[in-house]
């Protein structure tokens, strides 16, 4: 969950924890070093990254996320309440998801 206060290092730490890169050495690294470690790990993998509740443009390069392409078959999905954020993130065809009713 990204939430209103975008914290790049929080996102980096969550990714590192999920893929097993965290630890004492991880905590001592600077934000740019963490981005390099994440990038070097993920560039050799196929991944799906889900960013929930973003309120501003998220710079994937700053986090260390390799840009998803059809060649690397990686995906980045996110939720936001703003169509403007979709445009800033480069989404060409945003998908609107409606809330379920109580019965559903």
Coordinates of N, CA and C in Angstrom, one line a residue:
X1 N 0.8 -1.2 0.0 CA 0.0 0.0 0.0 C 0.9 1.2 0.0
X2 N 0.7 2.1 -1.0 CA 1.5 3.3 -1.1 C 0.9 4.4 -0.2
X3 N -0.4 4.7 -0.4 CA -1.2 5.7 0.4 C -0.8 7.1 0.0
X4 N -1.4 8.0 0.8 CA -1.2 9.5 0.5 C 0.2 10.0 0.6
X5 N 0.9 9.5 1.6 CA 2.3 10.0 1.8 C 3.2 9.0 1.0
X6 N 3.7 9.4 -0.1 CA 4.6 8.5 -0.9 C 5.9 8.4 -0.2
X7 N 6.3 7.2 0.2 CA 7.6 7.0 0.8 C 8.3 5.9 0.0
X8 N 9.3 6.4 -0.8 CA 10.0 5.5 -1.7 C 10.7 4.4 -0.9
X9 N 11.4 4.7 0.2 CA 12.1 3.7 0.9 C 11.2 2.7 1.6
X10 N 10.0 3.1 1.9 CA 9.0 2.1 2.4 C 8.6 1.1 1.4
X11 N 8.4 1.6 0.1 CA 8.1 0.7 -1.0 C 9.3 -0.2 -1.3
X12 N 10.5 0.3 -1.3 CA 11.7 -0.5 -1.5 C 11.8 -1.6 -0.4
X13 N 11.6 -1.2 0.8 CA 11.7 -2.2 1.9 C 10.7 -3.3 1.8
X14 N 9.5 -3.0 1.4 CA 8.5 -4.0 1.2 C 8.8 -4.9 0.1
X15 N 9.3 -4.4 -1.0 CA 9.7 -5.2 -2.1 C 10.9 -6.1 -1.7
X16 N 11.8 -5.5 -1.0 CA 13.0 -6.3 -0.6 C 12.6 -7.4 0.4
X17 N 11.7 -7.1 1.3 CA 11.2 -8.2 2.2 C 10.5 -9.3 1.4
X18 N 9.7 -8.9 0.4 CA 8.9 -10.0 -0.3 C 9.8 -10.9 -1.1
X19 N 10.9 -10.3 -1.6 CA 11.8 -11.2 -2.4 C 13.1 -11.7 -1.7
X20 N 13.1 -11.4 -0.4 CA 14.2 -11.9 0.4 C 15.5 -11.1 0.3
X21 N 15.5 -9.8 0.0 CA 16.7 -9.0 -0.1 C 17.0 -8.2 1.2
X22 N 16.0 -8.2 2.1 CA 16.2 -7.4 3.3 C 17.1 -8.0 4.3
X23 N 17.5 -7.3 5.3 CA 18.4 -7.8 6.4 C 19.3 -6.6 6.9
X24 N 20.3 -6.9 7.7 CA 21.1 -5.9 8.3 C 21.8 -5.0 7.2
X25 N 22.4 -5.7 6.2 CA 23.1 -4.9 5.1 C 22.1 -4.0 4.4
X26 N 20.9 -4.5 4.2 CA 19.8 -3.7 3.5 C 19.6 -2.4 4.2
X27 N 19.4 -2.5 5.5 CA 19.0 -1.3 6.3 C 20.1 -0.2 6.3
X28 N 21.4 -0.6 6.0 CA 22.5 0.4 6.0 C 22.6 1.1 4.6
X29 N 21.9 0.6 3.6 CA 22.1 1.2 2.3 C 21.3 2.5 2.1
X30 N 21.8 3.3 1.3 CA 21.1 4.6 0.9 C 20.0 4.2 -0.1
X31 N 19.0 5.1 -0.3 CA 17.9 4.9 -1.2 C 18.3 4.5 -2.6
X32 N 19.4 5.2 -3.1 CA 19.8 4.9 -4.5 C 20.5 3.5 -4.6
X33 N 21.2 3.1 -3.5 CA 21.8 1.8 -3.5 C 20.7 0.7 -3.4
X34 N 19.7 1.0 -2.7 CA 18.5 0.0 -2.6 C 17.9 -0.1 -4.0
X35 N 17.7 1.0 -4.7 CA 17.2 1.0 -6.0 C 18.0 0.1 -6.9
X36 N 19.3 0.2 -6.8 CA 20.2 -0.6 -7.7 C 20.1 -2.1 -7.3
X37 N 20.0 -2.4 -6.1 CA 19.9 -3.8 -5.7 C 18.5 -4.4 -6.2
X38 N 17.5 -3.6 -6.0 CA 16.2 -4.1 -6.5 C 16.2 -4.3 -8.0
X39 N 16.7 -3.3 -8.7 CA 16.8 -3.3 -10.2 C 17.6 -4.6 -10.6
X40 N 18.7 -4.8 -10.1 CA 19.6 -5.9 -10.5 C 19.0 -7.2 -10.2
X41 N 18.2 -7.3 -9.1 CA 17.4 -8.5 -8.8 C 16.3 -8.8 -9.8
X42 N 15.5 -7.7 -10.0 CA 14.2 -7.9 -10.8 C 14.5 -7.9 -12.3
X43 N 15.6 -7.4 -12.8 CA 15.8 -7.4 -14.2 C 16.0 -8.8 -14.8
X44 N 16.3 -9.7 -13.9 CA 16.5 -11.1 -14.3 C 15.3 -11.9 -14.1
X45 N 14.2 -11.3 -13.7 CA 13.0 -12.0 -13.3 C 11.8 -11.5 -14.1
X46 N 10.7 -12.3 -14.2 CA 9.4 -11.8 -14.6 C 8.7 -11.5 -13.3
X47 N 8.1 -10.3 -13.2 CA 7.4 -10.0 -12.0 C 6.1 -9.2 -12.3
X48 N 5.3 -9.2 -11.2 CA 4.0 -8.4 -11.2 C 4.1 -7.6 -10.0
X49 N 4.1 -6.3 -10.1 CA 4.1 -5.4 -9.0 C 2.7 -4.7 -8.9
X50 N 2.1 -4.7 -7.7 CA 0.8 -4.1 -7.5 C 1.0 -3.0 -6.5
X51 N 0.7 -1.8 -6.9 CA 0.8 -0.6 -6.0 C -0.6 -0.1 -5.7
X52 N -1.0 -0.2 -4.4 CA -2.4 0.1 -4.1 C -2.5 1.5 -3.5
X53 N -3.5 2.2 -3.9 CA -3.9 3.5 -3.4 C -2.8 4.6 -3.6
X54 N -2.4 4.8 -4.8 CA -1.4 5.9 -5.1 C -2.2 7.2 -5.3
X55 N -1.5 8.3 -4.8 CA -2.1 9.6 -4.8 C -1.3 10.6 -5.7
X56 N -0.1 10.1 -6.1 CA 0.7 10.9 -7.0 C 1.6 10.0 -7.8
X57 N 2.2 10.6 -8.9 CA 3.0 9.7 -9.8 C 4.1 9.0 -9.0
X58 N 4.3 7.8 -9.2 CA 5.3 7.0 -8.6 C 6.4 6.7 -9.6
X59 N 7.6 7.1 -9.3 CA 8.8 7.0 -10.2 C 9.3 5.6 -10.0
X60 N 9.1 4.7 -10.9 CA 9.5 3.3 -10.8 C 11.0 3.2 -10.9
X61 N 11.7 4.1 -11.6 CA 13.2 4.1 -11.7 C 13.8 4.4 -10.3
X62 N 13.2 5.4 -9.6 CA 13.7 5.8 -8.3 C 13.6 4.6 -7.3
X63 N 12.5 3.8 -7.4 CA 12.3 2.7 -6.6 C 13.3 1.5 -7.0
X64 N 13.6 1.4 -8.3 CA 14.5 0.4 -8.7 C 13.7 -0.7 -9.6
X65 N 12.5 -0.3 -10.0 CA 11.7 -1.2 -10.8 C 12.1 -1.1 -12.3
X66 N 12.5 -2.2 -12.9 CA 12.7 -2.2 -14.4 C 11.4 -1.9 -15.1
X67 N 11.5 -1.1 -16.1 CA 10.3 -0.7 -16.8 C 9.6 -1.9 -17.5
X68 N 8.4 -2.1 -17.2 CA 7.7 -3.3 -17.8 C 7.5 -3.1 -19.3
X69 N 7.8 -4.2 -20.1 CA 7.7 -4.2 -21.5 C 7.1 -5.5 -22.0
X70 N 6.7 -5.6 -23.2 CA 6.2 -6.8 -23.7 C 7.3 -7.8 -23.8
X71 N 8.6 -7.4 -24.0 CA 9.7 -8.3 -24.1 C 10.0 -8.9 -22.7
X72 N 10.1 -8.1 -21.7 CA 10.4 -8.7 -20.4 C 9.2 -9.4 -19.7
X73 N 8.0 -9.1 -20.2 CA 6.7 -9.7 -19.8 C 6.4 -9.4 -18.3
X74 N 6.9 -8.3 -17.8 CA 6.6 -7.8 -16.5 C 5.4 -6.9 -16.5
X75 N 4.8 -6.8 -15.3 CA 3.6 -6.0 -15.2 C 3.7 -5.1 -13.9
X76 N 3.1 -3.9 -14.1 CA 2.9 -3.1 -12.9 C 1.4 -2.6 -12.9
X77 N 0.7 -2.9 -11.9 CA -0.7 -2.5 -11.7 C -0.8 -1.6 -10.5
X78 N -1.7 -0.7 -10.6 CA -1.9 0.2 -9.4 C -3.4 0.6 -9.3
X79 N -3.8 1.0 -8.1 CA -5.1 1.6 -7.9 C -4.9 3.0 -7.5
X80 N -5.8 3.8 -8.0 CA -5.9 5.3 -7.7 C -7.3 5.7 -7.9
X81 N -7.6 6.8 -7.2 CA -9.0 7.4 -7.4 C -8.9 8.5 -8.4
X82 N -7.8 8.8 -9.0 CA -7.6 9.9 -9.9 C -7.2 9.5 -11.3
X83 N -8.0 10.0 -12.3 CA -7.7 9.8 -13.7 C -6.4 10.5 -14.1
X84 N -6.2 11.7 -13.4 CA -5.0 12.5 -13.7 C -3.7 11.6 -13.4
X85 N -3.8 10.9 -12.3 CA -2.6 10.1 -11.9 C -2.4 9.0 -12.9
X86 N -3.5 8.4 -13.4 CA -3.4 7.4 -14.5 C -2.6 8.0 -15.7
X87 N -3.0 9.2 -16.0 CA -2.3 9.9 -17.2 C -0.8 10.1 -16.8
X88 N -0.5 10.6 -15.6 CA 0.9 10.8 -15.2 C 1.7 9.5 -15.2
X89 N 1.0 8.4 -14.9 CA 1.7 7.1 -14.9 C 1.8 6.5 -16.3
X90 N 1.3 7.1 -17.3 CA 1.4 6.6 -18.6 C 0.4 5.6 -19.0
X91 N -0.7 5.5 -18.3 CA -1.8 4.5 -18.6 C -2.6 5.0 -19.8
X92 N -2.6 4.1 -20.8 CA -3.4 4.5 -22.0 C -4.8 4.2 -21.9
X93 N -5.2 3.0 -21.3 CA -6.6 2.6 -21.2 C -6.9 2.3 -19.7
X94 N -7.2 3.3 -18.9 CA -7.5 3.0 -17.5 C -8.7 2.1 -17.4
X95 N -8.8 1.3 -16.4 CA -9.9 0.4 -16.1 C -10.6 0.9 -14.8
X96 N -11.9 1.2 -14.9 CA -12.6 1.7 -13.7 C -13.2 0.4 -13.1
X97 N -13.0 0.3 -11.8 CA -13.6 -0.8 -11.0 C -14.6 -0.2 -10.1
X98 N -15.8 -0.7 -10.1 CA -16.9 -0.3 -9.3 C -17.0 -1.1 -8.0
X99 N -17.5 -0.5 -7.0 CA -17.7 -1.2 -5.7 C -18.8 -2.3 -5.8
X100 N -18.6 -3.4 -5.1 CA -19.6 -4.4 -5.1 C -20.7 -4.0 -4.2
X101 N -21.9 -4.5 -4.5 CA -23.1 -4.2 -3.6 C -22.9 -5.2 -2.4
X102 N -23.8 -4.9 -1.4 CA -23.7 -5.8 -0.2 C -24.0 -7.2 -0.5
X103 N -24.9 -7.5 -1.5 CA -25.2 -8.9 -1.9 C -24.1 -9.6 -2.6
X104 N -23.3 -8.8 -3.4 CA -22.3 -9.4 -4.1 C -21.1 -9.7 -3.3

